[in-house]
């Protein structure tokens, strides 16, 4: 049986315009890496953290909390040490806390010779996510775990549906290097909404899901609108309105805020268009002297996996 394992868990985009807390997708080739080793000391401990600063307290780190939740459920006394290569900045809006939590439960489950199926790991990763964000939507966690595009169909028992991802669908993700905490960004959201807004949002979600099955990009373009949260968060995301205006002029499929922000994602249906618009949007951030990272990803990533 293996004594050590190295895991990659991707960054993720959540909400996808119309699916607040229920839709998400994984980003190719960018995420956290965890090295998980068996140890003689009972429990899950953080051995080392490289990269961005996150808590090393085992009761506050998303990876150790998630891993411990899994061990408690399995009633296993085996100990584990985790080294985290924290590549995703906390408060980025692209699933920083979710990535480490998913990597921990996936890796520990592998080292224990897979006592649980992948879908059974979700609820334990969610416990790690909660300790960081103080909320429990499963969109980022499910996206990192499953890869591709996901729908959280039932928030009570975390029923997740993996949706078809057209091969010619690409995302451009821009992440300005500032922090917006999920717990704080939810304060600006309304506690209730009008019935008409709910109806519009439901229609948008239904249209988007159908467009994935039919690869109807015109329907996707008209469906991917956010009637619920974008307008409340837009002012907190640097240069969002400027980027969104450029995206609209260039007839992109969609441009919106990932999660709580400050990251922004834009969908297009050719890699060439993604490359062109990435350079265009890069120039906006550079002209404002704001540090940022930017990525291009397909929406067919495989999610968390062994390296």
Coordinates of C-alpha atoms in Angstrom, one line a residue:
X1 CA 0.0 0.0 0.0
X2 CA 1.3 3.5 -0.9
X3 CA 2.9 5.6 1.8
X4 CA 2.8 9.0 0.0
X5 CA 0.9 10.6 -2.9
X6 CA 1.0 13.8 -4.8
X7 CA -2.4 15.3 -5.8
X8 CA -3.4 18.1 -8.2
X9 CA -6.7 19.9 -7.5
X10 CA -7.8 22.6 -10.0
X11 CA -8.9 26.1 -9.5
X12 CA -12.6 26.5 -10.4
X13 CA -15.1 29.1 -11.7
X14 CA -18.4 29.2 -9.8
X15 CA -21.9 30.5 -10.6
X16 CA -21.3 30.7 -14.4
X17 CA -23.5 33.8 -14.6
X18 CA -26.9 32.4 -14.1
X19 CA -26.2 29.5 -11.6
X20 CA -25.6 31.2 -8.2
X21 CA -24.2 28.5 -5.9
X22 CA -25.2 25.7 -8.2
X23 CA -23.1 25.8 -11.4
X24 CA -19.3 25.7 -11.8
X25 CA -16.4 24.4 -13.9
X26 CA -12.8 23.5 -13.4
X27 CA -9.8 25.3 -14.8
X28 CA -7.2 23.3 -16.7
X29 CA -3.6 23.2 -15.6
X30 CA -3.8 25.6 -12.6
X31 CA -4.5 24.7 -9.1
X32 CA -3.1 23.5 -5.8
X33 CA -0.7 20.6 -5.3
X34 CA -0.7 18.5 -2.1
X35 CA 1.8 15.9 -1.0
X36 CA 0.1 13.6 1.5
X37 CA 2.1 11.1 3.6
X38 CA 1.1 8.5 6.1
X39 CA 2.5 9.2 9.6
X40 CA 2.5 7.5 13.0
X41 CA 0.8 10.4 14.7
X42 CA -3.0 10.0 14.7
X43 CA -4.9 12.7 12.9
X44 CA -4.3 15.0 9.9
X45 CA -1.6 17.6 10.3
X46 CA -0.1 20.4 8.1
X47 CA 3.6 19.7 7.6
X48 CA 4.5 22.6 5.4
X49 CA 2.9 25.4 3.3
X50 CA 4.5 26.8 0.2
X51 CA 3.2 29.7 -1.8
X52 CA 0.2 31.8 -0.6
X53 CA -0.3 32.1 3.1
X54 CA -3.1 30.0 4.6
X55 CA -3.6 28.8 8.3
X56 CA -1.3 25.9 9.4
X57 CA -3.5 25.3 12.4
X58 CA -5.1 21.9 11.7
X59 CA -8.5 23.1 12.9
X60 CA -8.5 26.1 10.6
X61 CA -6.9 24.8 7.4
X62 CA -9.4 23.5 4.8
X63 CA -7.2 20.5 3.8
X64 CA -6.7 19.2 7.4
X65 CA -10.3 19.8 8.4
X66 CA -11.6 18.0 5.4
X67 CA -9.2 15.1 5.8
X68 CA -10.0 14.8 9.5
X69 CA -13.7 14.7 8.7
X70 CA -13.1 11.8 6.4
X71 CA -11.0 9.9 8.9
X72 CA -13.6 10.5 11.6
X73 CA -16.4 9.1 9.4
X74 CA -14.3 6.0 8.5
X75 CA -13.2 5.6 12.2
X76 CA -9.6 5.2 11.2
X77 CA -6.7 6.1 13.5
X78 CA -4.1 6.3 10.7
X79 CA -2.2 9.6 10.7
X80 CA -1.4 11.9 7.8
X81 CA 0.9 14.8 7.1
X82 CA 0.2 17.3 4.3
X83 CA 2.5 19.6 2.4
X84 CA 0.6 22.2 0.5
X85 CA 1.8 24.0 -2.6
X86 CA -0.7 26.8 -2.4
X87 CA -0.9 28.2 -5.9
X88 CA -4.4 29.7 -5.7
X89 CA -4.6 32.9 -3.8
X90 CA -7.2 32.9 -1.0
X91 CA -10.1 35.2 -1.7
X92 CA -9.6 34.9 -5.4
X93 CA -13.1 33.8 -6.5
X94 CA -11.6 30.7 -8.2
X95 CA -12.0 28.1 -5.5
X96 CA -8.9 28.4 -3.3
X97 CA -10.3 26.8 -0.2
X98 CA -12.2 24.2 -2.2
X99 CA -9.1 23.0 -4.1
X100 CA -7.1 22.1 -1.0
X101 CA -10.1 20.5 0.7
X102 CA -10.8 18.3 -2.4
X103 CA -7.1 17.4 -2.8
X104 CA -6.9 16.3 0.9
X105 CA -9.9 14.0 0.9
X106 CA -9.1 12.5 -2.6
X107 CA -5.5 11.8 -1.6
X108 CA -6.2 10.4 1.8
X109 CA -8.9 8.1 0.3
X110 CA -6.4 6.9 -2.3
X111 CA -3.8 6.2 0.4
X112 CA -6.5 4.2 2.3
X113 CA -7.1 2.1 -0.9
X114 CA -10.3 3.9 -1.9
X115 CA -12.8 2.9 0.8
X116 CA -15.2 5.5 -0.6
X117 CA -16.3 6.4 -4.1
X118 CA -15.5 9.8 -5.5
X119 CA -19.0 11.2 -5.1
X120 CA -19.0 10.1 -1.4
X121 CA -16.0 12.4 -0.8
X122 CA -17.9 15.6 -1.5
X123 CA -19.5 16.1 1.9
X124 CA -16.1 15.8 3.7
X125 CA -14.5 18.3 1.4
X126 CA -17.4 20.6 2.1
X127 CA -16.5 20.6 5.8
X128 CA -13.1 22.0 4.8
X129 CA -14.7 24.6 2.6
X130 CA -17.0 25.7 5.4
X131 CA -14.2 26.4 7.8
X132 CA -12.8 29.0 5.3
X133 CA -15.8 30.6 3.7
X134 CA -18.4 30.1 6.5
X135 CA -20.9 29.1 3.8
X136 CA -21.6 25.7 2.3
X137 CA -22.4 26.0 -1.4
X138 CA -20.9 23.0 -3.2
X139 CA -20.2 24.6 -6.7
X140 CA -16.4 25.0 -6.3
X141 CA -15.9 21.8 -4.4
X142 CA -17.9 19.7 -6.9
X143 CA -16.2 21.4 -9.8
X144 CA -12.7 20.5 -8.4
X145 CA -13.8 17.0 -7.6
X146 CA -15.5 16.1 -10.8
X147 CA -13.9 18.4 -13.4
X148 CA -15.8 19.7 -16.4
X149 CA -19.1 21.6 -15.8
X150 CA -21.3 20.6 -12.9
X151 CA -24.7 21.4 -11.5
X152 CA -25.5 21.0 -7.8
X153 CA -29.0 19.6 -8.1
X154 CA -29.7 19.3 -4.4
X155 CA -28.0 21.4 -1.8
X156 CA -29.2 19.4 1.2
X157 CA -27.5 16.1 0.2
X158 CA -25.1 17.6 -2.4
X159 CA -26.5 15.7 -5.4
X160 CA -24.2 16.7 -8.3
X161 CA -24.9 16.3 -12.0
X162 CA -22.0 16.4 -14.5
X163 CA -23.1 18.4 -17.6
X164 CA -21.8 17.9 -21.1
X165 CA -18.9 20.3 -22.0
X166 CA -18.6 21.2 -25.7
X167 CA -15.1 20.7 -26.9
X168 CA -15.0 24.1 -28.6
X169 CA -16.0 26.0 -25.5
X170 CA -13.1 28.0 -23.9
X171 CA -12.9 30.3 -20.9
X172 CA -10.6 33.3 -20.3
X173 CA -10.0 33.9 -16.6
X174 CA -8.5 37.1 -15.2
X175 CA -7.6 37.2 -11.5
X176 CA -6.5 40.6 -10.1
X177 CA -4.3 39.9 -7.1
X178 CA -6.5 41.3 -4.5
X179 CA -8.6 39.4 -1.9
X180 CA -12.4 39.4 -1.6
X181 CA -13.6 37.1 1.2
X182 CA -16.7 35.0 0.3
X183 CA -18.2 35.6 3.8
X184 CA -18.0 39.4 3.4
X185 CA -19.2 39.5 -0.3
X186 CA -22.4 37.8 0.7
X187 CA -23.3 40.6 3.0
X188 CA -24.1 42.9 0.0
X189 CA -26.6 40.4 -1.5
X190 CA -30.3 40.8 -0.9
X191 CA -32.1 38.5 1.5
X192 CA -35.1 38.1 -0.8
X193 CA -35.9 38.7 -4.5
X194 CA -38.9 39.5 -6.6
X195 CA -40.8 36.6 -8.2
X196 CA -40.1 38.0 -11.7
X197 CA -36.3 37.9 -11.1
X198 CA -36.5 34.3 -9.9
X199 CA -38.4 33.4 -13.1
X200 CA -35.9 35.1 -15.3
X201 CA -33.0 33.3 -13.6
X202 CA -34.7 29.9 -13.8
X203 CA -35.2 30.4 -17.5
X204 CA -31.6 31.4 -17.9
X205 CA -30.3 28.2 -16.1
X206 CA -32.6 26.0 -18.1
X207 CA -31.6 27.6 -21.4
X208 CA -27.9 27.3 -20.5
X209 CA -28.2 23.6 -19.7
X210 CA -30.1 22.9 -22.9
X211 CA -27.4 24.8 -24.9
X212 CA -24.7 22.5 -23.4
X213 CA -26.6 19.4 -24.6
X214 CA -27.3 20.8 -28.1
X215 CA -24.1 22.9 -28.5
X216 CA -26.3 25.8 -29.4
X217 CA -24.0 28.8 -28.7
X218 CA -26.6 31.4 -29.7
X219 CA -28.9 30.0 -27.0
X220 CA -26.0 29.9 -24.6
X221 CA -25.2 33.6 -25.3
X222 CA -28.8 34.7 -24.7
X223 CA -29.1 32.5 -21.6
X224 CA -26.0 33.4 -19.7
X225 CA -27.2 36.4 -17.8
X226 CA -27.2 37.0 -14.1
X227 CA -30.3 38.7 -12.7
X228 CA -29.5 37.9 -9.1
X229 CA -26.0 38.8 -7.8
X230 CA -23.8 40.4 -10.4
X231 CA -25.1 43.9 -10.1
X232 CA -24.5 43.8 -6.3
X233 CA -20.9 42.6 -6.6
X234 CA -19.8 44.5 -9.7
X235 CA -18.6 47.6 -7.9
X236 CA -16.2 45.5 -5.7
X237 CA -14.5 43.9 -8.7
X238 CA -11.7 46.0 -10.3
X239 CA -12.5 47.1 -13.9
X240 CA -15.3 44.6 -14.3
X241 CA -17.6 46.9 -16.1
X242 CA -14.8 47.9 -18.5
X243 CA -13.9 44.2 -19.2
X244 CA -17.6 43.3 -19.6
X245 CA -18.1 46.1 -22.1
X246 CA -15.1 44.9 -24.2
X247 CA -16.5 41.4 -24.1
X248 CA -19.9 42.6 -25.3
X249 CA -18.3 44.6 -28.2
X250 CA -16.4 41.4 -29.2
X251 CA -19.6 39.3 -29.1
X252 CA -18.4 36.8 -26.5
X253 CA -20.8 34.2 -25.2
X254 CA -20.6 35.6 -21.7
X255 CA -18.5 37.7 -19.3
X256 CA -19.2 37.6 -15.5
X257 CA -17.7 37.4 -12.0
X258 CA -16.4 34.1 -10.8
X259 CA -17.8 33.3 -7.4
X260 CA -17.5 36.3 -5.1
X261 CA -14.8 37.9 -7.3
X262 CA -12.4 39.5 -7.9
X263 CA -11.8 37.0 -10.7
X264 CA -13.6 37.5 -14.0
X265 CA -14.3 34.8 -16.6
X266 CA -15.3 35.2 -20.3
X267 CA -16.6 32.3 -22.5
X268 CA -15.9 32.0 -26.2
X269 CA -16.1 29.1 -28.7
X270 CA -12.7 29.1 -30.4
X271 CA -9.2 28.9 -28.9
X272 CA -8.0 31.6 -31.3
X273 CA -10.7 34.0 -30.0
X274 CA -9.7 33.2 -26.4
X275 CA -6.0 34.0 -27.2
X276 CA -6.9 37.3 -28.8
X277 CA -9.2 38.5 -26.0
X278 CA -6.8 37.4 -23.3
X279 CA -4.3 39.8 -24.7
X280 CA -6.9 42.5 -25.1
X281 CA -8.1 42.2 -21.5
X282 CA -4.5 41.8 -20.2
X283 CA -3.8 45.3 -21.6
X284 CA -6.6 46.8 -19.5
X285 CA -5.1 45.5 -16.2
X286 CA -1.6 46.5 -17.3
X287 CA -2.8 50.0 -18.1
X288 CA -4.2 50.3 -14.6
X289 CA -1.0 49.1 -12.9
X290 CA -2.9 46.2 -11.2
X291 CA -1.1 42.9 -10.7
X292 CA -3.1 40.0 -12.2
X293 CA -2.9 36.5 -13.5
X294 CA -4.8 35.3 -16.6
X295 CA -5.5 31.8 -18.0
X296 CA -7.2 30.1 -20.9
X297 CA -8.9 26.8 -20.2
X298 CA -11.1 24.4 -22.0
X299 CA -14.2 23.2 -20.0
X300 CA -13.3 19.5 -20.3
X301 CA -10.8 19.3 -17.4
X302 CA -10.6 16.0 -15.5
X303 CA -10.7 17.6 -12.0
X304 CA -8.6 16.3 -9.1
X305 CA -6.1 13.7 -9.9
X306 CA -2.9 11.9 -8.9
X307 CA 0.3 13.5 -10.3

